[in-house]
mmCIF file with all atom_site columns, C-alpha atoms in Angstrom:
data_model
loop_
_atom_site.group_PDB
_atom_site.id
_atom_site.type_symbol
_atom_site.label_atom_id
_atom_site.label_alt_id
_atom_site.label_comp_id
_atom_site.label_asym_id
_atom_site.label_entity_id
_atom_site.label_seq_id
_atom_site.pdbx_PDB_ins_code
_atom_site.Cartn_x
_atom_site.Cartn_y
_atom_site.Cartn_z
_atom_site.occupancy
_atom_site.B_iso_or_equiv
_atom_site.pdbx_formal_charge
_atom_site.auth_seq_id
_atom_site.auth_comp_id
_atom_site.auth_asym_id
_atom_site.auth_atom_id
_atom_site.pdbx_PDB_model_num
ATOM 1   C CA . UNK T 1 1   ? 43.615  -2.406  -41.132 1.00 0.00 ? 3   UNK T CA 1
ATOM 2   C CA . UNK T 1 2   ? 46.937  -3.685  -41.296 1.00 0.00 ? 4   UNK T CA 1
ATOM 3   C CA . UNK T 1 3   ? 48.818  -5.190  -44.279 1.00 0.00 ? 5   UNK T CA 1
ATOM 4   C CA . UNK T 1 4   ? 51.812  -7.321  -43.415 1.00 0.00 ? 6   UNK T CA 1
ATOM 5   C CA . UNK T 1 5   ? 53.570  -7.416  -46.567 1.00 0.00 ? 7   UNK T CA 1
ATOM 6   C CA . UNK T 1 6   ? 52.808  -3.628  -47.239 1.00 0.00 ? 8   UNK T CA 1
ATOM 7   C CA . UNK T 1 7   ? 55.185  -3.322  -44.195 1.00 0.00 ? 9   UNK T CA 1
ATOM 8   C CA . UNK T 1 8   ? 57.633  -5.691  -45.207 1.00 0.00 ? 10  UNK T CA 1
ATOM 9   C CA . UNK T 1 9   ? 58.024  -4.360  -49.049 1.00 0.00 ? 11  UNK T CA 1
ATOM 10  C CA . UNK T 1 10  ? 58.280  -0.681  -47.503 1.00 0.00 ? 12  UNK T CA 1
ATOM 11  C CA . UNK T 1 11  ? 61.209  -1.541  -45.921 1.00 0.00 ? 13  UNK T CA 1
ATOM 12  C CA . UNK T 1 12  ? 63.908  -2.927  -48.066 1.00 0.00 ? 14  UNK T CA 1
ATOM 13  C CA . UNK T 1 13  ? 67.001  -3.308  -45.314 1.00 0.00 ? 15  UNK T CA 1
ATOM 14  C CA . UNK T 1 14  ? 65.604  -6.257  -43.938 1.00 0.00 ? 16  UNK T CA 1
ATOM 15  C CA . UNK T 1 15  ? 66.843  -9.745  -44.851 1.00 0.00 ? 17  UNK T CA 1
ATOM 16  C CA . UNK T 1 16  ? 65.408  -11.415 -47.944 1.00 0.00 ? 18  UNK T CA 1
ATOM 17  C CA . UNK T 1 17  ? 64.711  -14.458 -44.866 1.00 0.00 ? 19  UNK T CA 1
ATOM 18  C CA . UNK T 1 18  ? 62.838  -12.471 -43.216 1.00 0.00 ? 20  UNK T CA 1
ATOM 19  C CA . UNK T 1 19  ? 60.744  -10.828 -45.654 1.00 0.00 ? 21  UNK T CA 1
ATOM 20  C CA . UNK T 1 20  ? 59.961  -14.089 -47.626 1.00 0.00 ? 22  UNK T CA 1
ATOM 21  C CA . UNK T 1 21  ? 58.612  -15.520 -44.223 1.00 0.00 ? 23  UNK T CA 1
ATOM 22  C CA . UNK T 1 22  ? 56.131  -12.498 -43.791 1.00 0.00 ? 24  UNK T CA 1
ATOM 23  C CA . UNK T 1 23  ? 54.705  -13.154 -47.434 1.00 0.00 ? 25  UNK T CA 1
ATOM 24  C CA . UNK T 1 24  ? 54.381  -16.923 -46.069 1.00 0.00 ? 26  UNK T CA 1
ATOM 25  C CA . UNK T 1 25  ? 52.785  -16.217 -42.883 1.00 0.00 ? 27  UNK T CA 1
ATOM 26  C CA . UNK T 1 26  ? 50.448  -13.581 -44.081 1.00 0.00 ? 28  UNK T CA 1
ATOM 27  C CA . UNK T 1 27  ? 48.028  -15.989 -46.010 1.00 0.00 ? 29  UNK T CA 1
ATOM 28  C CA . UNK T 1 28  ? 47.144  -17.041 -42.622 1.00 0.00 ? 30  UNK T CA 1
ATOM 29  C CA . UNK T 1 29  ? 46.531  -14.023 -40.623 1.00 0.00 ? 31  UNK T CA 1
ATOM 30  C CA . UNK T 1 30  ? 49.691  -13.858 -38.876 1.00 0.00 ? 32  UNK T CA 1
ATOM 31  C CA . UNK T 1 31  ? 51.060  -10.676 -38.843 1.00 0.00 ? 33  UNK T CA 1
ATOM 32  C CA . UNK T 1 32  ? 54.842  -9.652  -37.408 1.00 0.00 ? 34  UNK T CA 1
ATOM 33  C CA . UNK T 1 33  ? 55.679  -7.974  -34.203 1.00 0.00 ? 35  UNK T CA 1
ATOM 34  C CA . UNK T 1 34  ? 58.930  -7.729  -32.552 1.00 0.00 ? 36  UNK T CA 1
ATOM 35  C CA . UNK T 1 35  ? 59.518  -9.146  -29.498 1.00 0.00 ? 37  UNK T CA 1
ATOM 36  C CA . UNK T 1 36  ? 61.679  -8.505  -26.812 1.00 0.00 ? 38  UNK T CA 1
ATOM 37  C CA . UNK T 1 37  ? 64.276  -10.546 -25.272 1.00 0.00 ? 39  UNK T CA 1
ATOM 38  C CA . UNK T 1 38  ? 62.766  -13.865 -24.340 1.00 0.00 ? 40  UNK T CA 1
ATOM 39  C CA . UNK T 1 39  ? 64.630  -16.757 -23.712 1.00 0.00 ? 41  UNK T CA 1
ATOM 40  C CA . UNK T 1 40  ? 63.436  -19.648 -26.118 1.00 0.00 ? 42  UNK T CA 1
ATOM 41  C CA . UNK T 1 41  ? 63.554  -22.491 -23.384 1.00 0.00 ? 43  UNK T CA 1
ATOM 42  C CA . UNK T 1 42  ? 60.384  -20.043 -21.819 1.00 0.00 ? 44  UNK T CA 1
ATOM 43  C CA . UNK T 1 43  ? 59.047  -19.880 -25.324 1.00 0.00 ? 45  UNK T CA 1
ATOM 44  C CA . UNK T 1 44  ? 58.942  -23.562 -26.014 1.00 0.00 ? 46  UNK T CA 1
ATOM 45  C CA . UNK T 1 45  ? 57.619  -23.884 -22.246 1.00 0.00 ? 47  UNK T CA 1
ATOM 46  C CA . UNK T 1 46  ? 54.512  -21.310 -23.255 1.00 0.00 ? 48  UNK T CA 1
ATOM 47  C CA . UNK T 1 47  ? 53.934  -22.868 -26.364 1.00 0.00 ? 49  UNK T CA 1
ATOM 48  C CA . UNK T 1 48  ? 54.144  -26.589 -24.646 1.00 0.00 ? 50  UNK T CA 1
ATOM 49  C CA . UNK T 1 49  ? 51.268  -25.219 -21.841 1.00 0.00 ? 51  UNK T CA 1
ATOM 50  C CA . UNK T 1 50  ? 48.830  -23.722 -24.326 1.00 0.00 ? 52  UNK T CA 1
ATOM 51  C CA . UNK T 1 51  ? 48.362  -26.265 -26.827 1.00 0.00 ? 53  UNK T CA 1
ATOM 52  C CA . UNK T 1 52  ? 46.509  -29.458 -26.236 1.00 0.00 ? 54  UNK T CA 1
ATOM 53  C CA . UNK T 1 53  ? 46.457  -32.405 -28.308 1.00 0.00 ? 55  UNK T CA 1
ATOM 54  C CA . UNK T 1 54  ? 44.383  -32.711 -30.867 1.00 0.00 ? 56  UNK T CA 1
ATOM 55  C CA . UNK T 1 55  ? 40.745  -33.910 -30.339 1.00 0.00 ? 57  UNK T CA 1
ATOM 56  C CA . UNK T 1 56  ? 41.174  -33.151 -26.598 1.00 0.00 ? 58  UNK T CA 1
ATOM 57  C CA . UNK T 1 57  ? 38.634  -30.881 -25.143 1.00 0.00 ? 59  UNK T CA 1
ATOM 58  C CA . UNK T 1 58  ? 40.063  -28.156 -23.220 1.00 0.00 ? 60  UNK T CA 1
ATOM 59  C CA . UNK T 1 59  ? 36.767  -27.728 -21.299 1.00 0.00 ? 61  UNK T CA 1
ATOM 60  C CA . UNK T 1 60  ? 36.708  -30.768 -19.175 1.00 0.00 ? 62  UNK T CA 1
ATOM 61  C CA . UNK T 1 61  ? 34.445  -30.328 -15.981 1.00 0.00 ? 63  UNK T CA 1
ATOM 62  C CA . UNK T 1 62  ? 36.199  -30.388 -12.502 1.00 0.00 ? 64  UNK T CA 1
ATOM 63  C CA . UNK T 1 63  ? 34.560  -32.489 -9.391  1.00 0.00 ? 65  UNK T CA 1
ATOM 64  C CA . UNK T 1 64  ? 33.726  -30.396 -6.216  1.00 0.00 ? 66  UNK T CA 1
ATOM 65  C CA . UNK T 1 65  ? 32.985  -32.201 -3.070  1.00 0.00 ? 67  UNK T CA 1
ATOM 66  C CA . UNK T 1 66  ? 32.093  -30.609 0.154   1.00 0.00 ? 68  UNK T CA 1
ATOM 67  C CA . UNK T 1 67  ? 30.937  -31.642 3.366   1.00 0.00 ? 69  UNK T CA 1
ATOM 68  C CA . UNK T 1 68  ? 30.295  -28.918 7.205   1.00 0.00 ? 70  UNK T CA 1
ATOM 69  C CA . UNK T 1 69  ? 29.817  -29.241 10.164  1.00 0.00 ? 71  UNK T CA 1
ATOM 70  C CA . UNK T 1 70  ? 29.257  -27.429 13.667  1.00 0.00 ? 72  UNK T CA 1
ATOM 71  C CA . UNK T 1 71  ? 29.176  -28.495 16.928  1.00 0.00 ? 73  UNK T CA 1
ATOM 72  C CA . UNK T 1 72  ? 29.983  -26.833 20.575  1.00 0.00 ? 74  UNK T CA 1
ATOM 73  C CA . UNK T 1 73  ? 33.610  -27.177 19.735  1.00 0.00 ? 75  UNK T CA 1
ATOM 74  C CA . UNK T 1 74  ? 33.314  -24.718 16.433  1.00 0.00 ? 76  UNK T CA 1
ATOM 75  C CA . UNK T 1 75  ? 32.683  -25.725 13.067  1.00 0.00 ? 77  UNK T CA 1
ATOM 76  C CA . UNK T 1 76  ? 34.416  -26.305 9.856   1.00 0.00 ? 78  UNK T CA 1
ATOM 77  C CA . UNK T 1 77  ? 34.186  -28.079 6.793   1.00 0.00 ? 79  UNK T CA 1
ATOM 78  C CA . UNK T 1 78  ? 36.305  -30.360 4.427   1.00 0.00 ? 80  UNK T CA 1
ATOM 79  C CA . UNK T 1 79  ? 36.566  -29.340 0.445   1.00 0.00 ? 81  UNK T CA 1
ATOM 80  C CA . UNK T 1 80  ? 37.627  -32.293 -2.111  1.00 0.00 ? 82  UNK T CA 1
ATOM 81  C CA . UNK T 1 81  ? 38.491  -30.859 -5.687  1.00 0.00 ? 83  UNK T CA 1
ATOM 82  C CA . UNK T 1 82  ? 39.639  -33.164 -8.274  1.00 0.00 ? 84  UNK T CA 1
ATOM 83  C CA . UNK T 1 83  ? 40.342  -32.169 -12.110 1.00 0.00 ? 85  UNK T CA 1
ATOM 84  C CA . UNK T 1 84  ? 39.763  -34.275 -15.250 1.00 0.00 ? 86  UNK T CA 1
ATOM 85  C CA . UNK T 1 85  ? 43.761  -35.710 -14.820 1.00 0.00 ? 87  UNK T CA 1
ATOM 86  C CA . UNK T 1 86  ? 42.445  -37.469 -11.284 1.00 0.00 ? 88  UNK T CA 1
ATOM 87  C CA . UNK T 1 87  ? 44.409  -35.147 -9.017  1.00 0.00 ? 89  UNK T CA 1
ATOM 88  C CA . UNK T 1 88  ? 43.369  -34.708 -5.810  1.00 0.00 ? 90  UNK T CA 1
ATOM 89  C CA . UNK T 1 89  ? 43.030  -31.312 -3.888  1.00 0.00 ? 91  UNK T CA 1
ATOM 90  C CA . UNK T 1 90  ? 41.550  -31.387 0.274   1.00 0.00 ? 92  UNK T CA 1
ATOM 91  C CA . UNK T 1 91  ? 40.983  -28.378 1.711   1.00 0.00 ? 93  UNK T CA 1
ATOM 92  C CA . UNK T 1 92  ? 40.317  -28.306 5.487   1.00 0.00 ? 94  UNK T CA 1
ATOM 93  C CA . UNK T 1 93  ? 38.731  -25.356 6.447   1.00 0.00 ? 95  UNK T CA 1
ATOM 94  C CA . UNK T 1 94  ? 38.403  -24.298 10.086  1.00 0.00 ? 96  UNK T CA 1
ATOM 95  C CA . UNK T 1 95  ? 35.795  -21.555 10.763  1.00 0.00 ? 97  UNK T CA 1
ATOM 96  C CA . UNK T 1 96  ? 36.848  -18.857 13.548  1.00 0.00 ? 98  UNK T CA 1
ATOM 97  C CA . UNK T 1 97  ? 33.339  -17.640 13.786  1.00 0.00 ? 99  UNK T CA 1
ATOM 98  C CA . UNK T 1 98  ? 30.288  -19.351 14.787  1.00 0.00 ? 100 UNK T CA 1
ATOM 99  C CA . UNK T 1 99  ? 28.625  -20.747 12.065  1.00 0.00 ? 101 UNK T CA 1
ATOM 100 C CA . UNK T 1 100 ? 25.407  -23.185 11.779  1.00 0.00 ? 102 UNK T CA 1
ATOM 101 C CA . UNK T 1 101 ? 25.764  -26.799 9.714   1.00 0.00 ? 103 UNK T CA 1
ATOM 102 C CA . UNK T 1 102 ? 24.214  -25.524 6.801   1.00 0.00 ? 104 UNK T CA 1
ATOM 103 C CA . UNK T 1 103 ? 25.953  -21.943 6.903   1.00 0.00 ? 105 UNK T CA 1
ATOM 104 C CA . UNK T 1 104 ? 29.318  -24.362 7.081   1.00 0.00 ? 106 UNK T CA 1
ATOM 105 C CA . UNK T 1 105 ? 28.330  -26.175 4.064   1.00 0.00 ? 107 UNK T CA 1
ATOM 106 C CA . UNK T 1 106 ? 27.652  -23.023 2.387   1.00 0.00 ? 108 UNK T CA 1
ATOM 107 C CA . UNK T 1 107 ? 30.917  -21.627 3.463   1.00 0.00 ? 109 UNK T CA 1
ATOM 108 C CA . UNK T 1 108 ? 33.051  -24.768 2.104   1.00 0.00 ? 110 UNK T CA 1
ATOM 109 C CA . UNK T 1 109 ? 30.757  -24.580 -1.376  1.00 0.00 ? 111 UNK T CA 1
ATOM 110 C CA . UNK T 1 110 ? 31.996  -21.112 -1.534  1.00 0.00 ? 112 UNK T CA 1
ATOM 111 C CA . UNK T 1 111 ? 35.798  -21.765 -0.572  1.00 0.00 ? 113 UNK T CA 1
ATOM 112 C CA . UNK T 1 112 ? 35.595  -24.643 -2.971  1.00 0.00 ? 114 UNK T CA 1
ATOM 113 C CA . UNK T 1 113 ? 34.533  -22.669 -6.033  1.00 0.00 ? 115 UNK T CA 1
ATOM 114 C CA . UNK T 1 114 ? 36.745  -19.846 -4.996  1.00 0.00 ? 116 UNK T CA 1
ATOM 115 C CA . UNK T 1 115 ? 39.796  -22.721 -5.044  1.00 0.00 ? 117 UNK T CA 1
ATOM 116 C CA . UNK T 1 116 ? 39.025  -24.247 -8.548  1.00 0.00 ? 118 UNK T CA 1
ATOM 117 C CA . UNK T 1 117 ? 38.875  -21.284 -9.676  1.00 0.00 ? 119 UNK T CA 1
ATOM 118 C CA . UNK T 1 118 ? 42.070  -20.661 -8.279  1.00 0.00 ? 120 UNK T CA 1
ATOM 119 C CA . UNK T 1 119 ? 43.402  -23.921 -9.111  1.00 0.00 ? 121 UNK T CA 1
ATOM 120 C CA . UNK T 1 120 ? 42.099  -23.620 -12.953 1.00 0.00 ? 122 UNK T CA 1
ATOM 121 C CA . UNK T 1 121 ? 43.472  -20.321 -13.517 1.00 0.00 ? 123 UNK T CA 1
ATOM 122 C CA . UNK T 1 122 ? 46.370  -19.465 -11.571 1.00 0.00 ? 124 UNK T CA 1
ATOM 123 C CA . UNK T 1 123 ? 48.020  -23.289 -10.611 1.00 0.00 ? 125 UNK T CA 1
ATOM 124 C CA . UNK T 1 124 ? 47.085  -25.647 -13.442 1.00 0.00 ? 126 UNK T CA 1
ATOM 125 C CA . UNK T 1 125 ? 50.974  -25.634 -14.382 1.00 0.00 ? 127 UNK T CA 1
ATOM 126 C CA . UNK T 1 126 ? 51.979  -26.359 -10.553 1.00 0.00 ? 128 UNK T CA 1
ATOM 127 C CA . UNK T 1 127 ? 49.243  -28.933 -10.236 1.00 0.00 ? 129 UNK T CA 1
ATOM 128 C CA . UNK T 1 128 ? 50.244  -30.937 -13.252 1.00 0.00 ? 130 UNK T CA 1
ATOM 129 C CA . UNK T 1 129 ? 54.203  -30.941 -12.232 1.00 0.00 ? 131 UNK T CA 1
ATOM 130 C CA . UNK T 1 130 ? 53.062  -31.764 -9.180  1.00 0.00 ? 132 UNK T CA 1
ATOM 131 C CA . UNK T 1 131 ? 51.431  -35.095 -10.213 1.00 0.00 ? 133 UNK T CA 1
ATOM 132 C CA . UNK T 1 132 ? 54.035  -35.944 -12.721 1.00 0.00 ? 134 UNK T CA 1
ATOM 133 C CA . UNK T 1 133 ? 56.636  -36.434 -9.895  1.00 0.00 ? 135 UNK T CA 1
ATOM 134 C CA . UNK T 1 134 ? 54.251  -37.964 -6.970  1.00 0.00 ? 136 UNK T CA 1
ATOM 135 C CA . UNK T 1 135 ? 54.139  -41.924 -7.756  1.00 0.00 ? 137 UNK T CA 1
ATOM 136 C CA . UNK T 1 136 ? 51.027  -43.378 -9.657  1.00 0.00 ? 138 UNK T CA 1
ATOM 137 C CA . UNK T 1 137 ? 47.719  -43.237 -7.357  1.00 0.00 ? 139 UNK T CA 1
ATOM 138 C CA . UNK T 1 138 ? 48.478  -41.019 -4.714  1.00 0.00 ? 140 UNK T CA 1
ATOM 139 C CA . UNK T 1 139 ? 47.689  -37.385 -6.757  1.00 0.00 ? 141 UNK T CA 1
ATOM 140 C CA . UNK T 1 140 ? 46.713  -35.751 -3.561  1.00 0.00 ? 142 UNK T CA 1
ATOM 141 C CA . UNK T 1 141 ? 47.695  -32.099 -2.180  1.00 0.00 ? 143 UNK T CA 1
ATOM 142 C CA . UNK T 1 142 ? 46.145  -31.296 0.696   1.00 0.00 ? 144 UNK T CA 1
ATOM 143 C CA . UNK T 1 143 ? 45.580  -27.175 2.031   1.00 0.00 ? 145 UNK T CA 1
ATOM 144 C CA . UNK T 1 144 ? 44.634  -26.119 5.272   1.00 0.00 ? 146 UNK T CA 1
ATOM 145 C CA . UNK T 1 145 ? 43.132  -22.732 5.592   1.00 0.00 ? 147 UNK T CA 1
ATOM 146 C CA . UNK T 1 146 ? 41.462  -21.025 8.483   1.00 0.00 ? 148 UNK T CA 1
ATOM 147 C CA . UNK T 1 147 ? 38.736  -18.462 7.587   1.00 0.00 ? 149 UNK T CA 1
ATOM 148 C CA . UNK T 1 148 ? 38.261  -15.486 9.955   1.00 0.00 ? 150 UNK T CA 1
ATOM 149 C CA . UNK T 1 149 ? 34.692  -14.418 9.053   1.00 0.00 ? 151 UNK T CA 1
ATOM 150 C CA . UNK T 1 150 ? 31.727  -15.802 7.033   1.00 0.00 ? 152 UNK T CA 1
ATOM 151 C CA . UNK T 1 151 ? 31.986  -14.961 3.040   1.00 0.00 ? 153 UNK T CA 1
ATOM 152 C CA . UNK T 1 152 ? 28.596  -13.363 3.619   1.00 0.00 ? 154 UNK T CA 1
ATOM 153 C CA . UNK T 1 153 ? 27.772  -10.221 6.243   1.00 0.00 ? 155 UNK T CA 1
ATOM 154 C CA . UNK T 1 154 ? 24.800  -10.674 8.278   1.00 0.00 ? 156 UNK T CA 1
ATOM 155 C CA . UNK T 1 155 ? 22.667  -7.704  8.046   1.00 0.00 ? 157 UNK T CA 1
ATOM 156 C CA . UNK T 1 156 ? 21.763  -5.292  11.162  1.00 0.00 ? 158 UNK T CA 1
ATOM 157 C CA . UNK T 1 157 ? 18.380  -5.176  11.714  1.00 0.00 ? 159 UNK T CA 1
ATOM 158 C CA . UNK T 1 158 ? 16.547  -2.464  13.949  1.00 0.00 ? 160 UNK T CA 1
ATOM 159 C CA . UNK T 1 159 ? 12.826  -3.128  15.483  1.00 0.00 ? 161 UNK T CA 1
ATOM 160 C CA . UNK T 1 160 ? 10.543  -0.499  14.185  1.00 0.00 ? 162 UNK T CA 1
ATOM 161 C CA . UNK T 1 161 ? 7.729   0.354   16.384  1.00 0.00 ? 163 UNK T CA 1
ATOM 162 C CA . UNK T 1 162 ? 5.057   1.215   14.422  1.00 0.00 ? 164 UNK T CA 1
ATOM 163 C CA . UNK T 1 163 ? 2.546   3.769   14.716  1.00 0.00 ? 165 UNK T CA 1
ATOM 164 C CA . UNK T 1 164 ? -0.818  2.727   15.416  1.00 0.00 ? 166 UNK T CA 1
ATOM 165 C CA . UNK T 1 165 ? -3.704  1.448   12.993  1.00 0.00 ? 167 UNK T CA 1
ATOM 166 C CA . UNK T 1 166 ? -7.112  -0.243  13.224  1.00 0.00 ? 168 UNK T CA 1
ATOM 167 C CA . UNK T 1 167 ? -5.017  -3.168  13.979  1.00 0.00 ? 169 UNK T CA 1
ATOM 168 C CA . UNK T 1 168 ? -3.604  -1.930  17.571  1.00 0.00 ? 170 UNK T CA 1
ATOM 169 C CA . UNK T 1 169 ? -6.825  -2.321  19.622  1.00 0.00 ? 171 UNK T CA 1
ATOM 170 C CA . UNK T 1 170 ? -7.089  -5.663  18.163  1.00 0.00 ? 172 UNK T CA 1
ATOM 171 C CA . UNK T 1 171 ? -3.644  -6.599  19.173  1.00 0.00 ? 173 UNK T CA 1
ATOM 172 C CA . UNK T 1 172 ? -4.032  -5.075  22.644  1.00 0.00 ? 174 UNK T CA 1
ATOM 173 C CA . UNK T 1 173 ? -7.253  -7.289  23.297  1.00 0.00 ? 175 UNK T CA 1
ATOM 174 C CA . UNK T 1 174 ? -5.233  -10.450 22.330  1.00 0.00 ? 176 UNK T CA 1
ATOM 175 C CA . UNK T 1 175 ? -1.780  -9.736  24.166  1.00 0.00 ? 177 UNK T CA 1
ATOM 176 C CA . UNK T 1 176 ? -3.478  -7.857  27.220  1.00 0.00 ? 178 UNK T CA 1
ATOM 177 C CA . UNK T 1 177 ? -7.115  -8.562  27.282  1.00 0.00 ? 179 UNK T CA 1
ATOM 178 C CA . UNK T 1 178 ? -7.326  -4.564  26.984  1.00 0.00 ? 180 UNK T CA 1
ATOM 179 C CA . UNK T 1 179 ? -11.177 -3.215  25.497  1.00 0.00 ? 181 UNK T CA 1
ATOM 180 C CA . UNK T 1 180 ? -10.950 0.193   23.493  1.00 0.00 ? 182 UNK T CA 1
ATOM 181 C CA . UNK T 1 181 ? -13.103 2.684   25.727  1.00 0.00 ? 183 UNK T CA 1
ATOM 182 C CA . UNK T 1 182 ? -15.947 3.498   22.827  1.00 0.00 ? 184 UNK T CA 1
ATOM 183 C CA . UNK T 1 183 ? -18.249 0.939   23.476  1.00 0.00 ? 185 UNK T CA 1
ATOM 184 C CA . UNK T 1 184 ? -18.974 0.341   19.881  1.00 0.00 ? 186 UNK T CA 1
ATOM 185 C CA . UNK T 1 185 ? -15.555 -0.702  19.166  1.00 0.00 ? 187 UNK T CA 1
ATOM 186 C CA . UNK T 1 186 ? -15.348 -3.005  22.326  1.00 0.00 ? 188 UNK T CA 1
ATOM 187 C CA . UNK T 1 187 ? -18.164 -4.961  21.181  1.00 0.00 ? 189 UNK T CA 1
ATOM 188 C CA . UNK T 1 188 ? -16.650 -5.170  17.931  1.00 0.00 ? 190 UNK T CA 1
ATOM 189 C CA . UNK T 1 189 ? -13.586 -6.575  19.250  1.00 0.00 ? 191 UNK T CA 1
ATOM 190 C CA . UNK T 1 190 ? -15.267 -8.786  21.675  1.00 0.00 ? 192 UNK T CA 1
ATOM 191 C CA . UNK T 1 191 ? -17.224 -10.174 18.699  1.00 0.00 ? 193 UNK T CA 1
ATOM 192 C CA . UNK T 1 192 ? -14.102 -11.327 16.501  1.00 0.00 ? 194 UNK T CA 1
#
């Protein structure tokens, strides 16, 4: 457990300033850590990033759009992201592996969660200068990515021929017209 002002009173060469603002702080669970060099103009920038204003919800929900598509040519898709401020994010996304419509569309709902993620986390800061200087109604960035192979391996398969069972002479009836040579199980077969 750790007791700010226990650490304050044991050390009596630090300013009076300094101590009374421990006592002060303490009451609400702040407790004092030294910090290295950090230029305040970064400080106030942190400080200006992480809080919202009050009421807001930090939480708001993001819009994904996406749309693929394959033909002869090769196939691709289009992503459209947009978060709760109205900016705009395309993604074009060319595909340099065959890939069916619906394994495009998969592939651009993939690269579109993998790019608000991105976007949420990593670029929120870039995004939201980046709208503050374009000109009202035209928040759009557009990215253009080419992806080399699907997001999902296709699986080797192997045929397994199987040993046989009291299915086989039934099988080689159908397929070849071929009658097992005990006469009892010919009829059999013939009678099915």
């Amino acid at each position: 457990m750790d007791f700010p002002i226990k650490n304050v009173l044991r050390k009596p060469d630090l300013a009076g300033r300094m101590a009374a603002w421990s006592v002060e702080l303490s009451e609400f669970d702040i407790t004092f850590a030294p910090r290295g060099a950090i230029k305040s103009q970064m400080l106030a920038d942190f400080v200006l990033e992480m809080s919202t204003p009050p009421g807001e919800n930090s939480a708001q929900p993001w819009t994904l759009s996406v749309d693929g598509a394959s033909n002869i040519r090769g196939s691709g898709a289009g992503v459209v992201l947009e978060d709760p401020d109205g900016v705009l994010i395309e993604q074009s996304l060319r595909f340099s592996f065959k890939a069916s419509n619906n394994q495009a569309e998969y592939e651009a709902l993939i690269a579109g969660m993998k790019l608000a993620k991105e976007m949420e986390n990593s670029r929120a800061d870039l995004l939201s200068k980046l709208a503050s200087t374009k000109r009202p109604g035209s928040h759009r960035t557009f990215i253009q990515e080419t992806i080399s192979r699907p997001s999902i391996n296709e699986e080797q398969t192997v045929m397994v021929v199987e040993a046989d069972d009291w299915r086989s002479p039934i099988i080689r009836y159908l397929q070849r017209d071929e009658l097992p040579p005990e006469k009892e199980e010919a009829v059999k077969i013939k009678k099915m």
